[in-house]
Amino acid sequence: MEHSPFFLLLSTVLLLLTASPLAQSQPAAAPAPPGPTNVTKILEKAGQFTVFIRLLKSTGVANQLYGQLNNSDNGITIFAPSDSSFSSLKAGTLNSLSDEQQVELVQFHVIPSYVSSSNFQTISNPLRTQAGDSAEGHFPLNITTSGNTVNITSGVTNTTVSGSVYSDGQLAVYQVDKVLLPQQVFDPRPPAPAPAPTVAKSKKKKEDGDSPDDDSPADASLALREVGSVRSAVLVCVISISLA
């Protein structure tokens, strides 16, 4: 017995209406939470940051940033030099640095706070980087703006921000045209000379029985008067003998 198309359609509608209401009320699966923020993966995806990525990994700074971004609410801003920026350095520059200096160089490109592109105009200088002391001669980093241009100076390097690589409200990554060279590593200042010791001026008290070498003006005048008296007595004796 063949069923007409109308019968088949009616059967399908009835089947849908009698389906389990539990199945119909199942909520849609929640989207998987986003993965942890990984700076090196962001830079790898952007391309042209091979040398900087290698330094981030070899110095251990990549692991530090990973922990900061995923275990706290603190923001981070990174100025990432492109591969061409490292190519412009003098040959052997990176190899001449100690392990500690390489860490300081990488940390000098990291600011421990989130800086959006609109904040550059109102930023307070000098910026403190993760390299440490921002005082002159150590790790100062200053940012100024001129129109849409963001200028960065370290006291050794002058460069500009050439573009935004990544921003999510906690992490901001900007590309810079040159490697930021800190003064502490590439232009160390000689230590300030120690202040000269102060010599206390002692006042000698004049006491009775001072040494005969004490040639005070009063003593000299008295000696002259005594010499004059002796000369006068001698002269009187000479004249008396002559008259006798």
Protein backbone atom coordinates (compact mmCIF):
# COMPACT_ATOMS: atom_id res chain seq x y z
CA MET A 1 0.00 0.00 0.00
CA GLU A 2 1.48 3.28 -1.07
CA HIS A 3 1.23 6.37 1.16
CA SER A 4 0.35 9.68 -0.38
CA PRO A 5 2.73 12.63 0.03
CA PHE A 6 0.19 14.31 2.27
CA PHE A 7 0.20 11.32 4.63
CA LEU A 8 4.00 11.33 4.81
CA LEU A 9 4.05 15.06 5.58
CA LEU A 10 1.44 14.64 8.31
CA SER A 11 3.43 11.80 9.88
CA THR A 12 6.56 13.92 9.96
CA VAL A 13 4.77 16.80 11.69
CA LEU A 14 3.32 14.49 14.32
CA LEU A 15 6.73 12.96 14.97
CA LEU A 16 8.25 16.38 15.58
CA LEU A 17 5.45 17.39 17.93
CA THR A 18 5.81 14.25 20.02
CA ALA A 19 9.59 14.53 20.33
CA SER A 20 11.02 14.62 23.87
CA PRO A 21 10.72 18.13 25.39
CA LEU A 22 13.98 17.52 27.30
CA ALA A 23 15.83 17.18 24.05
CA GLN A 24 14.27 20.41 22.79
CA SER A 25 15.17 22.35 25.97
CA GLN A 26 18.86 21.42 26.02
CA PRO A 27 20.91 24.67 26.10
CA ALA A 28 23.54 25.26 23.48
CA ALA A 29 27.07 24.33 24.53
CA ALA A 30 29.05 27.24 25.93
CA PRO A 31 31.98 28.31 23.79
CA ALA A 32 35.36 27.08 24.96
CA PRO A 33 37.24 29.67 27.04
CA PRO A 34 40.03 31.43 25.18
CA GLY A 35 43.52 30.02 25.67
CA PRO A 36 46.10 31.73 27.89
CA THR A 37 47.80 34.80 26.46
CA ASN A 38 51.13 33.85 24.94
CA VAL A 39 53.36 36.71 23.75
CA THR A 40 55.64 34.57 21.61
CA LYS A 41 52.70 33.00 19.76
CA ILE A 42 51.27 36.45 19.09
CA LEU A 43 54.60 37.59 17.67
CA GLU A 44 55.01 34.39 15.66
CA LYS A 45 51.60 34.94 14.09
CA ALA A 46 52.48 38.54 13.26
CA GLY A 47 55.77 37.50 11.61
CA GLN A 48 59.09 39.41 11.27
CA PHE A 49 59.98 39.16 14.99
CA THR A 50 62.18 36.03 14.89
CA VAL A 51 65.20 37.52 16.70
CA PHE A 52 63.11 39.16 19.42
CA ILE A 53 61.22 35.89 20.00
CA ARG A 54 64.52 34.03 20.33
CA LEU A 55 65.73 36.54 22.92
CA LEU A 56 62.44 36.35 24.84
CA LYS A 57 62.83 32.59 25.12
CA SER A 58 66.59 32.37 25.78
CA THR A 59 66.49 34.99 28.56
CA GLY A 60 63.42 33.51 30.26
CA VAL A 61 61.48 36.76 29.88
CA ALA A 62 58.82 34.95 27.82
CA ASN A 63 57.96 32.76 30.81
CA GLN A 64 57.86 35.81 33.09
CA LEU A 65 55.39 37.55 30.78
CA TYR A 66 53.29 34.41 30.49
CA GLY A 67 52.97 34.23 34.27
CA GLN A 68 52.23 37.95 34.64
CA LEU A 69 49.51 37.93 32.00
CA ASN A 70 47.76 34.76 33.13
CA ASN A 71 48.17 34.88 36.90
CA SER A 72 47.34 38.53 37.58
CA ASP A 73 45.31 41.43 36.27
CA ASN A 74 48.38 43.57 35.64
CA GLY A 75 48.70 44.94 32.15
CA ILE A 76 51.82 44.84 29.96
CA THR A 77 53.03 46.88 27.00
CA ILE A 78 55.75 45.56 24.69
CA PHE A 79 57.77 47.47 22.12
CA ALA A 80 58.81 44.74 19.71
CA PRO A 81 61.75 45.40 17.36
CA SER A 82 61.44 43.76 13.97
CA ASP A 83 64.14 41.54 12.49
CA SER A 84 65.32 44.43 10.31
CA SER A 85 65.86 46.48 13.49
CA PHE A 86 68.34 43.91 14.79
CA SER A 87 70.03 43.76 11.39
CA SER A 88 70.89 47.45 11.69
CA LEU A 89 72.88 46.86 14.90
CA LYS A 90 76.66 46.72 14.74
CA ALA A 91 77.88 43.20 14.01
CA GLY A 92 78.44 41.19 17.18
CA THR A 93 76.43 43.52 19.42
CA LEU A 94 74.20 40.83 20.90
CA ASN A 95 77.01 38.29 21.28
CA SER A 96 79.10 40.84 23.20
CA LEU A 97 76.46 41.11 25.94
CA SER A 98 76.55 39.05 29.10
CA ASP A 99 73.53 36.93 30.05
CA GLU A 100 72.46 39.59 32.55
CA GLN A 101 72.76 42.35 29.96
CA GLN A 102 70.67 40.38 27.46
CA VAL A 103 67.93 40.04 30.08
CA GLU A 104 68.09 43.78 30.75
CA LEU A 105 67.93 44.52 27.02
CA VAL A 106 64.77 42.46 26.56
CA GLN A 107 63.15 43.76 29.75
CA PHE A 108 63.87 47.31 28.58
CA HIS A 109 61.27 46.72 25.83
CA VAL A 110 58.57 45.82 28.38
CA ILE A 111 56.46 48.27 30.40
CA PRO A 112 54.63 46.69 33.38
CA SER A 113 51.34 48.40 32.57
CA TYR A 114 48.87 48.53 29.70
CA VAL A 115 49.31 51.58 27.46
CA SER A 116 46.74 52.07 24.72
CA SER A 117 47.56 54.09 21.63
CA SER A 118 45.45 56.96 22.95
CA ASN A 119 47.46 57.10 26.20
CA PHE A 120 50.77 58.01 24.55
CA GLN A 121 49.91 61.71 24.48
CA THR A 122 49.36 61.92 28.23
CA ILE A 123 52.02 59.50 29.45
CA SER A 124 54.42 60.56 32.23
CA ASN A 125 58.14 60.44 31.51
CA PRO A 126 60.45 58.76 32.12
CA LEU A 127 58.67 55.44 31.80
CA ARG A 128 59.75 52.68 34.12
CA THR A 129 60.45 49.47 32.25
CA GLN A 130 60.91 45.98 33.65
CA ALA A 131 64.66 46.53 33.38
CA GLY A 132 64.54 48.68 36.52
CA ASP A 133 65.71 52.17 37.54
CA SER A 134 64.46 54.87 35.13
CA ALA A 135 66.93 57.50 36.35
CA GLU A 136 69.32 59.17 33.92
CA GLY A 137 72.25 56.90 33.12
CA HIS A 138 70.33 53.73 33.97
CA PHE A 139 67.17 52.67 32.10
CA PRO A 140 65.25 55.86 31.21
CA LEU A 141 62.66 55.61 28.43
CA ASN A 142 60.85 58.72 27.22
CA ILE A 143 57.88 58.96 24.87
CA THR A 144 56.65 62.04 23.03
CA THR A 145 54.05 62.51 20.32
CA SER A 146 53.82 64.76 17.31
CA GLY A 147 50.47 64.45 15.60
CA ASN A 148 50.00 60.72 15.00
CA THR A 149 53.71 59.96 15.39
CA VAL A 150 54.91 58.35 18.61
CA ASN A 151 58.61 59.00 19.30
CA ILE A 152 60.68 56.93 21.73
CA THR A 153 64.13 57.77 23.08
CA SER A 154 66.36 55.84 25.45
CA GLY A 155 69.26 58.28 25.58
CA VAL A 156 71.07 56.03 23.09
CA THR A 157 68.33 55.19 20.58
CA ASN A 158 65.76 57.47 18.94
CA THR A 159 62.97 55.70 17.08
CA THR A 160 59.23 55.68 16.41
CA VAL A 161 56.31 53.30 16.83
CA SER A 162 55.60 52.00 13.35
CA GLY A 163 52.40 50.11 14.10
CA SER A 164 50.19 48.18 16.50
CA VAL A 165 50.67 44.41 16.53
CA TYR A 166 48.17 43.35 19.21
CA SER A 167 45.88 44.82 21.87
CA ASP A 168 43.27 43.22 24.12
CA GLY A 169 42.92 45.64 27.04
CA GLN A 170 45.58 43.86 29.12
CA LEU A 171 48.41 43.34 26.62
CA ALA A 172 49.53 45.85 24.01
CA VAL A 173 52.28 45.07 21.50
CA TYR A 174 53.72 47.77 19.26
CA GLN A 175 56.34 47.46 16.53
CA VAL A 176 59.34 49.79 16.74
CA ASP A 177 61.81 50.63 13.98
CA LYS A 178 64.96 50.21 16.09
CA VAL A 179 66.18 48.14 19.00
CA LEU A 180 65.87 50.19 22.19
CA LEU A 181 69.38 50.36 23.67
CA PRO A 182 69.48 51.27 27.40
CA GLN A 183 72.13 53.64 28.76
CA GLN A 184 73.05 51.25 31.58
CA VAL A 185 74.29 48.70 29.03
CA PHE A 186 75.38 50.70 25.98
CA ASP A 187 76.38 54.09 27.43
CA PRO A 188 77.29 53.57 31.08
CA ARG A 189 78.08 56.74 32.99
CA PRO A 190 81.16 56.89 35.24
CA PRO A 191 80.31 56.84 38.93
CA ALA A 192 80.08 60.21 40.59
CA PRO A 193 83.29 61.12 42.44
CA ALA A 194 83.20 60.69 46.17
CA PRO A 195 82.89 63.96 48.09
CA ALA A 196 86.14 65.28 49.55
CA PRO A 197 86.46 64.64 53.29
CA THR A 198 85.85 67.68 55.42
CA VAL A 199 88.70 68.66 57.77
CA ALA A 200 87.56 70.03 61.11
CA LYS A 201 89.33 73.24 62.03
CA SER A 202 90.52 72.97 65.62
CA LYS A 203 90.93 76.09 67.65
CA LYS A 204 94.02 76.12 69.81
CA LYS A 205 93.51 77.60 73.19
CA LYS A 206 96.27 79.80 74.41
CA GLU A 207 97.36 78.73 77.80
CA ASP A 208 100.10 79.86 80.18
CA GLY A 209 103.37 78.15 79.48
CA ASP A 210 103.00 78.06 75.69
CA SER A 211 106.10 76.94 73.88
CA PRO A 212 108.72 79.61 73.15
CA ASP A 213 108.10 79.06 69.44
CA ASP A 214 104.76 80.80 69.77
CA ASP A 215 105.46 84.06 67.93
CA SER A 216 102.36 86.02 68.70
CA PRO A 217 102.40 89.80 67.88
CA ALA A 218 102.27 90.70 71.63
CA ASP A 219 105.31 88.52 72.38
CA ALA A 220 107.28 90.02 69.48
CA SER A 221 106.56 93.58 70.64
CA LEU A 222 107.69 92.78 74.18
CA ALA A 223 110.93 91.29 72.92
CA LEU A 224 111.69 94.40 70.88
CA ARG A 225 111.14 96.65 73.89
CA GLU A 226 113.48 94.53 75.99
CA VAL A 227 116.19 94.68 73.33
CA GLY A 228 115.76 98.45 73.15
CA SER A 229 116.20 98.79 76.94
CA VAL A 230 119.43 96.75 76.89
CA ARG A 231 120.86 98.88 74.08
CA SER A 232 120.03 102.08 76.00
CA ALA A 233 121.77 100.77 79.16
CA VAL A 234 124.86 99.78 77.19
CA LEU A 235 124.98 103.21 75.53
CA VAL A 236 124.75 105.00 78.92
CA CYS A 237 127.63 102.89 80.26
CA VAL A 238 129.75 103.69 77.24
CA ILE A 239 129.15 107.44 77.60
CA SER A 240 129.89 107.37 81.37
CA ILE A 241 133.21 105.61 80.76
CA SER A 242 134.14 108.13 78.10
CA LEU A 243 133.50 111.10 80.41
CA ALA A 244 135.37 109.61 83.36
